[in-house]
Amino acid sequence: MTKSLILATAATLALAACGSSEPAEPAEVEDTLADAPFEDEVILDEAALAADPATPVSVTITGVQPGAGPLLVALQTEGEFGQAAGAYTQTAAADAETVTVTFDNVEAGAYAAAVVHDTNEDGAIEMGETGPTEGWGLSGAAQAGAPEFGPAIFEVAEGAGGNASVMLTYPAE
């Protein structure tokens, strides 16, 4: 598998985790961003609504290049991994080299965290000839080849919560 294909697969995976699969027209982006879950608002599925309210998950994102555009952060179950879905999604300002996002009421289980730095604020990850032109990352150990759920897993314990770390990778300028 070529490096650009690996990067494209990983970037698509991270973007899909945040609920988008392809670039939108500018008017669609404005409408989408107007309804998007920014800052402290979290979208939860039915299972998440039944979760223990004291079960927080912190995702620490390092390697952020502070600047324009939000960080799109998603927690995905194995069934959601690589799809345009995430059990929990949130956005955060990219205003420091390290950003921590906290999700409340997370159901116990195994998750992967995916992050995209949407620097041009279009709701989609930009792809160039050699891969993503925006920052992205997954939780867990660095992976070679197409991303897999196993190496990206972190556990959320009932009532105790969990923690994940994501190191963003930006394209060389």
mmCIF file of N, CA and C in Angstrom, residues 31-133:
data_model
loop_
_atom_site.group_PDB
_atom_site.id
_atom_site.type_symbol
_atom_site.label_atom_id
_atom_site.label_comp_id
_atom_site.label_asym_id
_atom_site.label_seq_id
_atom_site.Cartn_x
_atom_site.Cartn_y
_atom_site.Cartn_z
ATOM 1 N N ASP A 31 -24.617 26.272 6.617
ATOM 2 C CA ASP A 31 -25.784 25.680 7.270
ATOM 3 C C ASP A 31 -25.359 24.610 8.265
ATOM 4 N N THR A 32 -24.401 23.768 7.891
ATOM 5 C CA THR A 32 -23.926 22.696 8.759
ATOM 6 C C THR A 32 -23.252 23.275 9.996
ATOM 7 N N LEU A 33 -22.395 24.275 9.817
ATOM 8 C CA LEU A 33 -21.689 24.855 10.955
ATOM 9 C C LEU A 33 -22.653 25.556 11.904
ATOM 10 N N ALA A 34 -23.736 26.133 11.357
ATOM 11 C CA ALA A 34 -24.708 26.801 12.215
ATOM 12 C C ALA A 34 -25.368 25.815 13.167
ATOM 13 N N ASP A 35 -25.513 24.557 12.715
ATOM 14 C CA ASP A 35 -26.152 23.528 13.536
ATOM 15 C C ASP A 35 -25.142 22.607 14.207
ATOM 16 N N ALA A 36 -23.858 22.855 14.008
ATOM 17 C CA ALA A 36 -22.815 21.956 14.513
ATOM 18 C C ALA A 36 -22.688 22.046 16.030
ATOM 19 N N PRO A 37 -22.250 20.945 16.666
ATOM 20 C CA PRO A 37 -22.089 20.911 18.131
ATOM 21 C C PRO A 37 -20.757 21.527 18.547
ATOM 22 N N PHE A 38 -20.722 22.842 18.730
ATOM 23 C CA PHE A 38 -19.475 23.513 19.067
ATOM 24 C C PHE A 38 -19.251 23.592 20.568
ATOM 25 N N GLU A 39 -17.952 23.693 20.900
ATOM 26 C CA GLU A 39 -17.461 23.872 22.258
ATOM 27 C C GLU A 39 -17.983 22.790 23.199
ATOM 28 N N ASP A 40 -18.924 23.139 24.097
ATOM 29 C CA ASP A 40 -19.308 22.223 25.156
ATOM 30 C C ASP A 40 -20.523 21.358 24.820
ATOM 31 N N GLU A 41 -21.113 21.547 23.653
ATOM 32 C CA GLU A 41 -22.274 20.757 23.277
ATOM 33 C C GLU A 41 -21.816 19.396 22.766
ATOM 34 N N VAL A 42 -22.463 18.338 23.223
ATOM 35 C CA VAL A 42 -22.086 16.985 22.828
ATOM 36 C C VAL A 42 -23.319 16.300 22.266
ATOM 37 N N ILE A 43 -23.150 15.573 21.168
ATOM 38 C CA ILE A 43 -24.238 14.791 20.589
ATOM 39 C C ILE A 43 -24.107 13.378 21.139
ATOM 40 N N LEU A 44 -25.189 12.831 21.666
ATOM 41 C CA LEU A 44 -25.169 11.497 22.262
ATOM 42 C C LEU A 44 -26.181 10.601 21.577
ATOM 43 N N ASP A 45 -25.876 9.324 21.467
ATOM 44 C CA ASP A 45 -26.861 8.384 20.963
ATOM 45 C C ASP A 45 -27.710 7.888 22.135
ATOM 46 N N GLU A 46 -28.720 7.047 21.869
ATOM 47 C CA GLU A 46 -29.619 6.582 22.932
ATOM 48 C C GLU A 46 -28.890 5.843 24.037
ATOM 49 N N ALA A 47 -27.916 5.011 23.662
ATOM 50 C CA ALA A 47 -27.165 4.267 24.679
ATOM 51 C C ALA A 47 -26.401 5.234 25.572
ATOM 52 N N ALA A 48 -25.882 6.293 24.997
ATOM 53 C CA ALA A 48 -25.122 7.259 25.772
ATOM 54 C C ALA A 48 -26.030 7.999 26.762
ATOM 55 N N LEU A 49 -27.274 8.224 26.381
ATOM 56 C CA LEU A 49 -28.191 8.919 27.278
ATOM 57 C C LEU A 49 -28.479 8.100 28.534
ATOM 58 N N ALA A 50 -28.374 6.787 28.432
ATOM 59 C CA ALA A 50 -28.628 5.914 29.570
ATOM 60 C C ALA A 50 -27.375 5.679 30.410
ATOM 61 N N ALA A 51 -26.258 6.231 29.989
ATOM 62 C CA ALA A 51 -24.986 5.989 30.675
ATOM 63 C C ALA A 51 -24.939 6.670 32.035
ATOM 64 N N ASP A 52 -24.034 6.181 32.870
ATOM 65 C CA ASP A 52 -23.787 6.764 34.174
ATOM 66 C C ASP A 52 -23.317 8.208 34.000
ATOM 67 N N PRO A 53 -24.020 9.193 34.592
ATOM 68 C CA PRO A 53 -23.647 10.592 34.394
ATOM 69 C C PRO A 53 -22.275 10.939 34.959
ATOM 70 N N ALA A 54 -21.701 10.077 35.767
ATOM 71 C CA ALA A 54 -20.392 10.364 36.353
ATOM 72 C C ALA A 54 -19.268 9.689 35.575
ATOM 73 N N THR A 55 -19.516 9.321 34.322
ATOM 74 C CA THR A 55 -18.510 8.617 33.541
ATOM 75 C C THR A 55 -17.911 9.554 32.497
ATOM 76 N N PRO A 56 -16.892 10.323 32.879
ATOM 77 C CA PRO A 56 -16.261 11.246 31.928
ATOM 78 C C PRO A 56 -15.126 10.578 31.156
ATOM 79 N N VAL A 57 -14.860 11.078 29.964
ATOM 80 C CA VAL A 57 -13.722 10.647 29.167
ATOM 81 C C VAL A 57 -12.978 11.897 28.732
ATOM 82 N N SER A 58 -11.679 11.909 28.970
ATOM 83 C CA SER A 58 -10.836 13.023 28.532
ATOM 84 C C SER A 58 -9.996 12.572 27.350
ATOM 85 N N VAL A 59 -9.991 13.391 26.305
ATOM 86 C CA VAL A 59 -9.151 13.151 25.142
ATOM 87 C C VAL A 59 -8.142 14.293 25.104
ATOM 88 N N THR A 60 -6.869 13.957 25.285
ATOM 89 C CA THR A 60 -5.807 14.951 25.234
ATOM 90 C C THR A 60 -5.179 14.913 23.854
ATOM 91 N N ILE A 61 -5.229 16.047 23.183
ATOM 92 C CA ILE A 61 -4.734 16.159 21.812
ATOM 93 C C ILE A 61 -3.444 16.962 21.850
ATOM 94 N N THR A 62 -2.351 16.356 21.407
ATOM 95 C CA THR A 62 -1.057 17.028 21.398
ATOM 96 C C THR A 62 -0.620 17.262 19.958
ATOM 97 N N GLY A 63 0.372 18.142 19.814
ATOM 98 C CA GLY A 63 0.886 18.444 18.488
ATOM 99 C C GLY A 63 -0.007 19.365 17.692
ATOM 100 N N VAL A 64 -0.934 20.059 18.380
ATOM 101 C CA VAL A 64 -1.847 20.980 17.699
ATOM 102 C C VAL A 64 -1.049 22.197 17.232
ATOM 103 N N GLN A 65 -1.285 22.607 16.011
ATOM 104 C CA GLN A 65 -0.726 23.858 15.504
ATOM 105 C C GLN A 65 -1.819 24.905 15.690
ATOM 106 N N PRO A 66 -1.726 25.702 16.792
ATOM 107 C CA PRO A 66 -2.793 26.654 17.082
ATOM 108 C C PRO A 66 -3.085 27.571 15.901
ATOM 109 N N GLY A 67 -4.355 27.817 15.703
ATOM 110 C CA GLY A 67 -4.743 28.703 14.607
ATOM 111 C C GLY A 67 -6.184 28.505 14.221
ATOM 112 N N ALA A 68 -6.462 28.861 12.987
ATOM 113 C CA ALA A 68 -7.825 28.851 12.470
ATOM 114 C C ALA A 68 -8.408 27.446 12.429
ATOM 115 N N GLY A 69 -9.704 27.399 12.561
ATOM 116 C CA GLY A 69 -10.443 26.157 12.409
ATOM 117 C C GLY A 69 -10.537 25.346 13.678
ATOM 118 N N PRO A 70 -11.663 24.647 13.848
ATOM 119 C CA PRO A 70 -11.875 23.831 15.040
ATOM 120 C C PRO A 70 -11.205 22.457 14.941
ATOM 121 N N LEU A 71 -11.046 21.841 16.098
ATOM 122 C CA LEU A 71 -10.670 20.440 16.173
ATOM 123 C C LEU A 71 -11.978 19.657 16.218
ATOM 124 N N LEU A 72 -12.146 18.712 15.328
ATOM 125 C CA LEU A 72 -13.322 17.849 15.306
ATOM 126 C C LEU A 72 -12.922 16.560 16.002
ATOM 127 N N VAL A 73 -13.584 16.239 17.109
ATOM 128 C CA VAL A 73 -13.192 15.117 17.952
ATOM 129 C C VAL A 73 -14.359 14.129 18.037
ATOM 130 N N ALA A 74 -14.060 12.837 17.866
ATOM 131 C CA ALA A 74 -15.105 11.817 17.952
ATOM 132 C C ALA A 74 -14.600 10.594 18.697
ATOM 133 N N LEU A 75 -15.502 9.971 19.447
ATOM 134 C CA LEU A 75 -15.256 8.661 20.054
ATOM 135 C C LEU A 75 -16.065 7.666 19.242
ATOM 136 N N GLN A 76 -15.412 6.591 18.783
ATOM 137 C CA GLN A 76 -16.091 5.588 17.963
ATOM 138 C C GLN A 76 -15.989 4.217 18.593
ATOM 139 N N THR A 77 -17.078 3.464 18.486
ATOM 140 C CA THR A 77 -17.062 2.059 18.866
ATOM 141 C C THR A 77 -16.492 1.259 17.691
ATOM 142 N N GLU A 78 -16.245 -0.020 17.895
ATOM 143 C CA GLU A 78 -15.702 -0.845 16.813
ATOM 144 C C GLU A 78 -16.627 -0.851 15.601
ATOM 145 N N GLY A 79 -17.932 -0.910 15.838
ATOM 146 C CA GLY A 79 -18.889 -0.911 14.737
ATOM 147 C C GLY A 79 -18.937 0.393 13.971
ATOM 148 N N GLU A 80 -18.532 1.480 14.593
ATOM 149 C CA GLU A 80 -18.547 2.795 13.946
ATOM 150 C C GLU A 80 -17.200 3.156 13.314
ATOM 151 N N PHE A 81 -16.157 2.430 13.668
ATOM 152 C CA PHE A 81 -14.801 2.766 13.225
ATOM 153 C C PHE A 81 -14.727 2.798 11.698
ATOM 154 N N GLY A 82 -14.261 3.920 11.165
ATOM 155 C CA GLY A 82 -14.120 4.070 9.726
ATOM 156 C C GLY A 82 -15.387 4.474 9.007
ATOM 157 N N GLN A 83 -16.461 4.718 9.749
ATOM 158 C CA GLN A 83 -17.717 5.142 9.139
ATOM 159 C C GLN A 83 -17.992 6.591 9.524
ATOM 160 N N ALA A 84 -18.966 7.179 8.859
ATOM 161 C CA ALA A 84 -19.346 8.562 9.154
ATOM 162 C C ALA A 84 -20.263 8.589 10.367
ATOM 163 N N ALA A 85 -19.759 8.101 11.509
ATOM 164 C CA ALA A 85 -20.544 8.074 12.731
ATOM 165 C C ALA A 85 -19.604 8.020 13.923
ATOM 166 N N GLY A 86 -20.094 8.480 15.021
ATOM 167 C CA GLY A 86 -19.359 8.377 16.266
ATOM 168 C C GLY A 86 -20.357 8.429 17.398
ATOM 169 N N ALA A 87 -20.174 7.599 18.405
ATOM 170 C CA ALA A 87 -21.096 7.592 19.532
ATOM 171 C C ALA A 87 -21.134 8.963 20.203
ATOM 172 N N TYR A 88 -20.008 9.654 20.193
ATOM 173 C CA TYR A 88 -19.892 10.958 20.840
ATOM 174 C C TYR A 88 -19.032 11.858 19.956
ATOM 175 N N THR A 89 -19.485 13.068 19.702
ATOM 176 C CA THR A 89 -18.703 14.016 18.918
ATOM 177 C C THR A 89 -18.701 15.371 19.598
ATOM 178 N N GLN A 90 -17.645 16.123 19.333
ATOM 179 C CA GLN A 90 -17.504 17.437 19.938
ATOM 180 C C GLN A 90 -16.477 18.228 19.136
ATOM 181 N N THR A 91 -16.549 19.537 19.204
ATOM 182 C CA THR A 91 -15.529 20.377 18.598
ATOM 183 C C THR A 91 -14.864 21.199 19.685
ATOM 184 N N ALA A 92 -13.641 21.635 19.393
ATOM 185 C CA ALA A 92 -12.899 22.464 20.347
ATOM 186 C C ALA A 92 -12.043 23.450 19.572
ATOM 187 N N ALA A 93 -11.749 24.564 20.198
ATOM 188 C CA ALA A 93 -10.870 25.554 19.582
ATOM 189 C C ALA A 93 -9.442 25.018 19.550
ATOM 190 N N ALA A 94 -8.750 25.274 18.465
ATOM 191 C CA ALA A 94 -7.344 24.885 18.322
ATOM 192 C C ALA A 94 -6.486 26.067 18.774
ATOM 193 N N ASP A 95 -6.539 26.355 20.073
ATOM 194 C CA ASP A 95 -5.910 27.567 20.590
ATOM 195 C C ASP A 95 -4.662 27.319 21.441
ATOM 196 N N ALA A 96 -4.194 26.080 21.468
ATOM 197 C CA ALA A 96 -2.982 25.744 22.226
ATOM 198 C C ALA A 96 -2.349 24.506 21.598
ATOM 199 N N GLU A 97 -1.083 24.244 21.921
ATOM 200 C CA GLU A 97 -0.397 23.077 21.378
ATOM 201 C C GLU A 97 -0.952 21.775 21.944
ATOM 202 N N THR A 98 -1.528 21.856 23.138
ATOM 203 C CA THR A 98 -2.197 20.713 23.760
ATOM 204 C C THR A 98 -3.609 21.143 24.132
ATOM 205 N N VAL A 99 -4.588 20.378 23.705
ATOM 206 C CA VAL A 99 -5.994 20.679 23.975
ATOM 207 C C VAL A 99 -6.617 19.423 24.575
ATOM 208 N N THR A 100 -7.379 19.594 25.647
ATOM 209 C CA THR A 100 -8.086 18.474 26.251
ATOM 210 C C THR A 100 -9.585 18.694 26.094
ATOM 211 N N VAL A 101 -10.255 17.675 25.594
ATOM 212 C CA VAL A 101 -11.702 17.699 25.402
ATOM 213 C C VAL A 101 -12.282 16.651 26.340
ATOM 214 N N THR A 102 -13.321 17.031 27.091
ATOM 215 C CA THR A 102 -13.953 16.097 28.024
ATOM 216 C C THR A 102 -15.371 15.786 27.566
ATOM 217 N N PHE A 103 -15.666 14.502 27.489
ATOM 218 C CA PHE A 103 -17.003 14.015 27.174
ATOM 219 C C PHE A 103 -17.604 13.503 28.473
ATOM 220 N N ASP A 104 -18.832 13.890 28.773
ATOM 221 C CA ASP A 104 -19.530 13.393 29.956
ATOM 222 C C ASP A 104 -20.512 12.294 29.538
ATOM 223 N N ASN A 105 -20.900 11.485 30.506
ATOM 224 C CA ASN A 105 -21.937 10.472 30.297
ATOM 225 C C ASN A 105 -21.580 9.450 29.223
ATOM 226 N N VAL A 106 -20.343 9.005 29.201
ATOM 227 C CA VAL A 106 -19.909 8.029 28.210
ATOM 228 C C VAL A 106 -20.174 6.617 28.731
ATOM 229 N N GLU A 107 -20.819 5.826 27.907
ATOM 230 C CA GLU A 107 -21.108 4.443 28.267
ATOM 231 C C GLU A 107 -19.805 3.643 28.319
ATOM 232 N N ALA A 108 -19.708 2.736 29.292
ATOM 233 C CA ALA A 108 -18.519 1.892 29.411
ATOM 234 C C ALA A 108 -18.323 1.072 28.145
ATOM 235 N N GLY A 109 -17.056 0.847 27.787
ATOM 236 C CA GLY A 109 -16.753 0.034 26.616
ATOM 237 C C GLY A 109 -15.439 0.428 25.981
ATOM 238 N N ALA A 110 -15.176 -0.131 24.814
ATOM 239 C CA ALA A 110 -13.946 0.142 24.069
ATOM 240 C C ALA A 110 -14.241 1.163 22.978
ATOM 241 N N TYR A 111 -13.380 2.167 22.876
ATOM 242 C CA TYR A 111 -13.539 3.237 21.893
ATOM 243 C C TYR A 111 -12.206 3.547 21.230
ATOM 244 N N ALA A 112 -12.286 4.202 20.077
ATOM 245 C CA ALA A 112 -11.145 4.838 19.435
ATOM 246 C C ALA A 112 -11.491 6.311 19.340
ATOM 247 N N ALA A 113 -10.502 7.187 19.546
ATOM 248 C CA ALA A 113 -10.712 8.621 19.383
ATOM 249 C C ALA A 113 -10.105 9.046 18.053
ATOM 250 N N ALA A 114 -10.840 9.859 17.300
ATOM 251 C CA ALA A 114 -10.358 10.388 16.022
ATOM 252 C C ALA A 114 -10.470 11.903 16.065
ATOM 253 N N VAL A 115 -9.439 12.592 15.545
ATOM 254 C CA VAL A 115 -9.413 14.057 15.563
ATOM 255 C C VAL A 115 -8.973 14.572 14.197
ATOM 256 N N VAL A 116 -9.650 15.613 13.717
ATOM 257 C CA VAL A 116 -9.269 16.330 12.509
ATOM 258 C C VAL A 116 -9.191 17.808 12.867
ATOM 259 N N HIS A 117 -8.103 18.490 12.447
ATOM 260 C CA HIS A 117 -8.010 19.946 12.613
ATOM 261 C C HIS A 117 -8.486 20.560 11.306
ATOM 262 N N ASP A 118 -9.712 21.047 11.318
ATOM 263 C CA ASP A 118 -10.362 21.601 10.130
ATOM 264 C C ASP A 118 -9.893 23.052 9.939
ATOM 265 N N THR A 119 -8.650 23.224 9.499
ATOM 266 C CA THR A 119 -8.022 24.538 9.448
ATOM 267 C C THR A 119 -8.709 25.515 8.504
ATOM 268 N N ASN A 120 -9.337 25.029 7.457
ATOM 269 C CA ASN A 120 -10.022 25.956 6.548
ATOM 270 C C ASN A 120 -11.518 26.047 6.835
ATOM 271 N N GLU A 121 -11.959 25.411 7.905
ATOM 272 C CA GLU A 121 -13.333 25.507 8.405
ATOM 273 C C GLU A 121 -14.390 25.154 7.365
ATOM 274 N N ASP A 122 -14.087 24.152 6.519
ATOM 275 C CA ASP A 122 -15.067 23.766 5.512
ATOM 276 C C ASP A 122 -15.838 22.502 5.871
ATOM 277 N N GLY A 123 -15.567 21.935 7.040
ATOM 278 C CA GLY A 123 -16.275 20.732 7.467
ATOM 279 C C GLY A 123 -15.783 19.463 6.803
ATOM 280 N N ALA A 124 -14.705 19.546 6.042
ATOM 281 C CA ALA A 124 -14.163 18.376 5.343
ATOM 282 C C ALA A 124 -12.646 18.417 5.423
ATOM 283 N N ILE A 125 -12.033 17.246 5.417
ATOM 284 C CA ILE A 125 -10.573 17.215 5.406
ATOM 285 C C ILE A 125 -10.106 17.388 3.965
ATOM 286 N N GLU A 126 -9.153 18.266 3.799
ATOM 287 C CA GLU A 126 -8.611 18.532 2.467
ATOM 288 C C GLU A 126 -7.546 17.493 2.128
ATOM 289 N N MET A 127 -7.608 16.988 0.925
ATOM 290 C CA MET A 127 -6.647 15.985 0.473
ATOM 291 C C MET A 127 -5.817 16.563 -0.667
ATOM 292 N N GLY A 128 -4.518 16.332 -0.603
ATOM 293 C CA GLY A 128 -3.605 16.745 -1.659
ATOM 294 C C GLY A 128 -3.067 15.522 -2.378
ATOM 295 N N GLU A 129 -2.047 15.727 -3.185
ATOM 296 C CA GLU A 129 -1.470 14.625 -3.963
ATOM 297 C C GLU A 129 -0.846 13.548 -3.085
ATOM 298 N N THR A 130 -0.307 13.936 -1.928
ATOM 299 C CA THR A 130 0.369 12.957 -1.077
ATOM 300 C C THR A 130 -0.405 12.619 0.190
ATOM 301 N N GLY A 131 -1.632 13.090 0.309
ATOM 302 C CA GLY A 131 -2.440 12.783 1.486
ATOM 303 C C GLY A 131 -3.108 14.018 2.046
ATOM 304 N N PRO A 132 -3.472 13.977 3.318
ATOM 305 C CA PRO A 132 -4.210 15.092 3.943
ATOM 306 C C PRO A 132 -3.382 16.377 3.977
ATOM 307 N N THR A 133 -4.066 17.490 3.794
ATOM 308 C CA THR A 133 -3.411 18.793 3.913
ATOM 309 C C THR A 133 -3.811 19.483 5.208
#
